[in-house]
mmCIF file of C-alpha atoms in Angstrom:
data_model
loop_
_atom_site.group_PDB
_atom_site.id
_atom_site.type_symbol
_atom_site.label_atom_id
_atom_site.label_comp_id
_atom_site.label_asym_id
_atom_site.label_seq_id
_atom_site.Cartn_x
_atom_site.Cartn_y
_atom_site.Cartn_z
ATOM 1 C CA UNK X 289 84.349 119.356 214.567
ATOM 2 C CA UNK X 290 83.312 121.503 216.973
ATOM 3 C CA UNK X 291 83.808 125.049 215.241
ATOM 4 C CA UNK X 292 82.312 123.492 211.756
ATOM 5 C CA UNK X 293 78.690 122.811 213.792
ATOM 6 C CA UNK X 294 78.966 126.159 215.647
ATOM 7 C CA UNK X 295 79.817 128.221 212.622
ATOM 8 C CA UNK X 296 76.518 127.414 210.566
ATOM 9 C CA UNK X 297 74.559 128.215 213.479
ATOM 10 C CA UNK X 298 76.314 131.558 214.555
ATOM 11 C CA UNK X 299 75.462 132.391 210.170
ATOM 12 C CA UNK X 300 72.048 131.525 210.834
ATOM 13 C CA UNK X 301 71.731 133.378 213.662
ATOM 14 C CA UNK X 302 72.864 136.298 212.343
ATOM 15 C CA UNK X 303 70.839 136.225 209.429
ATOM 16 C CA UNK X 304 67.869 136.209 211.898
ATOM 17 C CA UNK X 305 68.807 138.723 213.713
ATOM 18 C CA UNK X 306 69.780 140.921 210.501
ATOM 19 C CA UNK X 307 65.415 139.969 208.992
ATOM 20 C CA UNK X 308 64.244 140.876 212.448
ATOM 21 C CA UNK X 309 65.847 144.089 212.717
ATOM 22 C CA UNK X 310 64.920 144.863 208.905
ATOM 23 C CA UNK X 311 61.377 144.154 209.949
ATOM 24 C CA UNK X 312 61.459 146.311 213.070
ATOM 25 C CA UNK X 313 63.176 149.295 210.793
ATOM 26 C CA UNK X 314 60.426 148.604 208.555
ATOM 27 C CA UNK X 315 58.045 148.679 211.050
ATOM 28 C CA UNK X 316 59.022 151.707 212.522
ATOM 29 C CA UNK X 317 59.397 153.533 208.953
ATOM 30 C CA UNK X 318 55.761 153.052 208.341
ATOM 31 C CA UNK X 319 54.728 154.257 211.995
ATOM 32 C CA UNK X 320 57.022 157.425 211.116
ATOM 33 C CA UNK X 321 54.852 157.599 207.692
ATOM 34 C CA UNK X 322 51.538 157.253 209.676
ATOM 35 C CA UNK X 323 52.519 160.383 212.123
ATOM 36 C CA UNK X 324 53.732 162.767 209.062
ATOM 37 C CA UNK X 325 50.337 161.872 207.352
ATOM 38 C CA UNK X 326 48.380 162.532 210.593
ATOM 39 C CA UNK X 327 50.248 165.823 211.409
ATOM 40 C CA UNK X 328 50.100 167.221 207.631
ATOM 41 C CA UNK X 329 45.718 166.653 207.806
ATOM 42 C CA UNK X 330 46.027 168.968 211.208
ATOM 43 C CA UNK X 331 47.546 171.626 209.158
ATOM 44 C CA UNK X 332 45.261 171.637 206.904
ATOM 45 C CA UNK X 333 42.993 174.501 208.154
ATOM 46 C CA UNK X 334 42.738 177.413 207.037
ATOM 47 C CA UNK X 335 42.378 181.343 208.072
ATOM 48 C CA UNK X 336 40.337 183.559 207.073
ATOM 49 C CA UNK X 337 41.286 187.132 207.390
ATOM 50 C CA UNK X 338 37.728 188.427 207.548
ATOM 51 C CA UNK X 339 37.529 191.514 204.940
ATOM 52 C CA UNK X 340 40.446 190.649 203.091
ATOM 53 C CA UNK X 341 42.842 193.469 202.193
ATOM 54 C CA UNK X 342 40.183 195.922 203.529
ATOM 55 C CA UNK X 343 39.987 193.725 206.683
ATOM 56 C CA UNK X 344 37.024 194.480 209.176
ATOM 57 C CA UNK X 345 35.542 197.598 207.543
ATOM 58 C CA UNK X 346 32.643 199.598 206.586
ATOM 59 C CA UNK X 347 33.581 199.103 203.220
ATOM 60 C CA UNK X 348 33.285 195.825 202.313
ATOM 61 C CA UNK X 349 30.789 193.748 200.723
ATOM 62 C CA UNK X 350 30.896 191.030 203.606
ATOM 63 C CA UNK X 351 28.028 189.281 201.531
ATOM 64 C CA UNK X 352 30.244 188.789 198.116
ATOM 65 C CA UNK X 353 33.259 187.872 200.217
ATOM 66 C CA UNK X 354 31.068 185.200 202.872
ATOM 67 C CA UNK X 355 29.457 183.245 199.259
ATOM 68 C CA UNK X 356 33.493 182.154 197.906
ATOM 69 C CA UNK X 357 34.330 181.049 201.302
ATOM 70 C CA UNK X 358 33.866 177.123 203.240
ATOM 71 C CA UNK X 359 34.260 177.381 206.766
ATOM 72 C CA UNK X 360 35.802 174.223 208.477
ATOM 73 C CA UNK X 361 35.644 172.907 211.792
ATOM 74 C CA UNK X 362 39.688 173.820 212.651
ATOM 75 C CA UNK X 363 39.694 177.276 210.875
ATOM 76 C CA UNK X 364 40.054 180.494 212.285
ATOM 77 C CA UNK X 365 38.713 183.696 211.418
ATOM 78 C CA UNK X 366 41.148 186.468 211.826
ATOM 79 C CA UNK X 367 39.181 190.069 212.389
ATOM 80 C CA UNK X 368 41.471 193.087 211.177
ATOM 81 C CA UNK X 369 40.530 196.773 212.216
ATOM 82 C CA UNK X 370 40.963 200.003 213.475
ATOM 83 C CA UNK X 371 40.095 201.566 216.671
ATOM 84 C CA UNK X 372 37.305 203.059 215.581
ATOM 85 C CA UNK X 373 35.451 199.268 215.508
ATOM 86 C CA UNK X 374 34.843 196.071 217.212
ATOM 87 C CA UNK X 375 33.885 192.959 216.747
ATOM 88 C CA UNK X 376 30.559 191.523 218.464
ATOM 89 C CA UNK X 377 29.546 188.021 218.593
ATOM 90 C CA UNK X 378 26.141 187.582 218.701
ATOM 91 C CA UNK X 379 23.462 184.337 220.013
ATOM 92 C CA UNK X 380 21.388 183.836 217.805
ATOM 93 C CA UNK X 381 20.336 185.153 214.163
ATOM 94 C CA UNK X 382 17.153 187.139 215.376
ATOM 95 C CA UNK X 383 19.951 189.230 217.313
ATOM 96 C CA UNK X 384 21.817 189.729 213.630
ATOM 97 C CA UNK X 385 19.165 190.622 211.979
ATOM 98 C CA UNK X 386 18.527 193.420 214.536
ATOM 99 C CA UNK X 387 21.968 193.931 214.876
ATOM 100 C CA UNK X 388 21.214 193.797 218.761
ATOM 101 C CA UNK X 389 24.897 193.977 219.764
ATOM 102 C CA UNK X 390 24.110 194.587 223.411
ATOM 103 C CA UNK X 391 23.503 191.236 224.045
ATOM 104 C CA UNK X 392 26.645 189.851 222.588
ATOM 105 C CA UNK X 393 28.225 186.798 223.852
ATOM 106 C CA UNK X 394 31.521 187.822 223.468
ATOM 107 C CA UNK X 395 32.844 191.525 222.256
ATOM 108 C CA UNK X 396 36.205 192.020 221.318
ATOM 109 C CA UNK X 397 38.048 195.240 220.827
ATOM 110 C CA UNK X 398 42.092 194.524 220.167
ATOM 111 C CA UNK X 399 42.072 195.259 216.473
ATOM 112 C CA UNK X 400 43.030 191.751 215.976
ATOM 113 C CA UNK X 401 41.123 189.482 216.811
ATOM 114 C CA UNK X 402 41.408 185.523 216.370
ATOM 115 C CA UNK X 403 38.466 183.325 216.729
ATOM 116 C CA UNK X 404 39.006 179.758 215.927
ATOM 117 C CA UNK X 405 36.373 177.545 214.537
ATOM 118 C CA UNK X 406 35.700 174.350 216.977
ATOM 119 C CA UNK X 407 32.502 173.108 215.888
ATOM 120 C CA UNK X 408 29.754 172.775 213.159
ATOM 121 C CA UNK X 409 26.860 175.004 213.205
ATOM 122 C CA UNK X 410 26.187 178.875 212.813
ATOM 123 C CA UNK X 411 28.117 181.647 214.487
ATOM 124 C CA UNK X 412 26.931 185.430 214.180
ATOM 125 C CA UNK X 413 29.238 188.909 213.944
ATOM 126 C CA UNK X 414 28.952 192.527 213.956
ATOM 127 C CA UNK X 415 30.641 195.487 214.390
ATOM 128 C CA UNK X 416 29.684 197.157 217.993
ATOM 129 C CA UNK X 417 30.336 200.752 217.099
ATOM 130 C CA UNK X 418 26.870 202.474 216.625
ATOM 131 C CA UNK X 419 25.789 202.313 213.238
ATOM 132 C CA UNK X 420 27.661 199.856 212.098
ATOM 133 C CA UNK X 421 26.020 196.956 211.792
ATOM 134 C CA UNK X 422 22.757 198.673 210.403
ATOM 135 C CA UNK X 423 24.835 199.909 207.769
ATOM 136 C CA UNK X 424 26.316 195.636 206.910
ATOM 137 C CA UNK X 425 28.933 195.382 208.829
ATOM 138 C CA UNK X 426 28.347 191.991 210.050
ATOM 139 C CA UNK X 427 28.978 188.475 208.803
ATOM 140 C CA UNK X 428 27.101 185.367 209.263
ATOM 141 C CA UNK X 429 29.882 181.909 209.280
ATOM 142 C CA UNK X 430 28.393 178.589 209.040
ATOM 143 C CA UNK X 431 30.882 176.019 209.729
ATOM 144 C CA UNK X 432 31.061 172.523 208.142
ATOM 145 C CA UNK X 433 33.036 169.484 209.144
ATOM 146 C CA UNK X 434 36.454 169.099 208.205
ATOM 147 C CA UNK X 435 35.480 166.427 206.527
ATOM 148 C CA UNK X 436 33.191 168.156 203.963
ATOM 149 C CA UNK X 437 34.241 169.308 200.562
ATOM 150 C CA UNK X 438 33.580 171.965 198.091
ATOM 151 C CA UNK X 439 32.015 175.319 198.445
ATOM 152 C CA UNK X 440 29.204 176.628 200.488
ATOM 153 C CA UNK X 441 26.436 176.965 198.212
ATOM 154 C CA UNK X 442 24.190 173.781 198.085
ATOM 155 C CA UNK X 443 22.857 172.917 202.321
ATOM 156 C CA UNK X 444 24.869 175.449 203.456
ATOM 157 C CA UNK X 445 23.647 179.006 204.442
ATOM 158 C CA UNK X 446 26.112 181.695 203.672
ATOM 159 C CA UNK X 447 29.080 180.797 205.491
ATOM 160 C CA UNK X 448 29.782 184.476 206.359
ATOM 161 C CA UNK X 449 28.994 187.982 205.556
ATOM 162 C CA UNK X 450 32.432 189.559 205.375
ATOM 163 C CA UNK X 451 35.164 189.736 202.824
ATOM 164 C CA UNK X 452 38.265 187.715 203.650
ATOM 165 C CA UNK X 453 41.236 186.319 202.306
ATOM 166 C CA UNK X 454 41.974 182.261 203.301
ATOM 167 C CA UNK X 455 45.420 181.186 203.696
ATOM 168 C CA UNK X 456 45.431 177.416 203.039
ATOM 169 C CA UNK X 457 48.457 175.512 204.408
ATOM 170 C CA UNK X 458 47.296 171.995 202.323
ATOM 171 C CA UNK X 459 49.774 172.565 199.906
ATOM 172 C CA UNK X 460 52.054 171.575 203.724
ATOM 173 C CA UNK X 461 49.954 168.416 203.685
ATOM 174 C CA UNK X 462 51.168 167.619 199.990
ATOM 175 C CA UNK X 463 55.111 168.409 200.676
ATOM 176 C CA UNK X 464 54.992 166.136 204.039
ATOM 177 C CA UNK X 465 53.322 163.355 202.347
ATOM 178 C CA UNK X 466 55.723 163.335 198.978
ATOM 179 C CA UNK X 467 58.850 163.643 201.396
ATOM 180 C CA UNK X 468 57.434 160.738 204.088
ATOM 181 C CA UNK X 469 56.737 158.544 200.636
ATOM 182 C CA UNK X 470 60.660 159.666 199.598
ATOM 183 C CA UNK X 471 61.928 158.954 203.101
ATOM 184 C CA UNK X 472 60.473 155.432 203.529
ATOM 185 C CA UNK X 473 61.279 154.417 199.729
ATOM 186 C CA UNK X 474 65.231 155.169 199.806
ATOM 187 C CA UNK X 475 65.069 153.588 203.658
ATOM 188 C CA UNK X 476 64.155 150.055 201.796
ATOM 189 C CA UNK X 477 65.809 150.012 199.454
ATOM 190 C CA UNK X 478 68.834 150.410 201.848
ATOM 191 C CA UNK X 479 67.570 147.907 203.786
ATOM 192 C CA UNK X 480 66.812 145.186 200.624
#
């Protein structure tokens, strides 16, 4: 009589033990879900090679290429060149429309230079070499918050003065998602 009482109990025990570990899978599926999603928004910035093909050069019509183009806060800008220029940044946007590049804030000079995006607001560039700038090669970038959406025509000022390419990794965000979505469906139907 013994082993009939204790069997039923051992079944139901087991059966609790098999929902709570189900629930904990599940659990843990949708935390796994959660981080993808989180980590594919990250990788959602972009960067802008500043000139595009032509890169940072006298040639380019930095005003055509700056009115396409929505700076976010978590893009870079990627400056391209030769020896033969530099890239400036400069205060304020009395000092770009001077093209007063000996007070820059920060000059750079390695032919490729990376300057990432970290907050909203208006940032200033021109090319150091003599000249230069007078002649348009600078760009004005007014960043927006990640958050925003669409181009920069409407509040925004011209988001930059330079022609660039953007490399957008979103189409990332869309692969992670569709595989966490596939990972987590086939894991319950294994599980129910």
């Amino acid at each position: 009589m013994l082993g009939f009482i204790h069997t039923p109990i051992l079944k139901s025990f087991d059966q609790t033990q098999m929902e709570n570990s189900a629930y904990n899978m599940t659990l843990m599926m949708v935390g796994c879900v959660g981080l993808l999603l989180m980590l594919s928004k990250q990788g959602s910035a972009e960067q802008h090679v500043v000139g595009g093909k032509q890169g940072w050069d006298e040639s380019t019509d930095f005003d055509s290429w700056a009115s396409g183009q929505t700076f976010k806060v978590g893009d870079t800008l990627v400056f391209k060149y030769s020896p033969m220029h530099s890239v400036a940044e400069l205060g304020s946007e009395s000092e770009y429309k001077k093209c007063d590049v000996g007070s820059a804030t920060n000059s750079m000079s390695d032919g490729n230079s990376v300057v990432k995006l970290t907050k909203e607001g208006t940032r200033y560039f021109a090319c150091g070499t003599a000249g230069h700038c007078d002649s348009g090669m600078k760009v004005k970038i007014t960043t927006v918050s990640a958050s925003s959406s669409g181009s920069s025509s409407s509040n925004a000022a011209p988001t930059s003065t330079s022609t660039s390419t953007s490399t957008s990794t979103s189409g990332a965000t869309c692969v992670s998602g569709s595989f966490a979505f596939m990972v987590v469906g086939s894991l319950i139907r294994l599980l129910f």
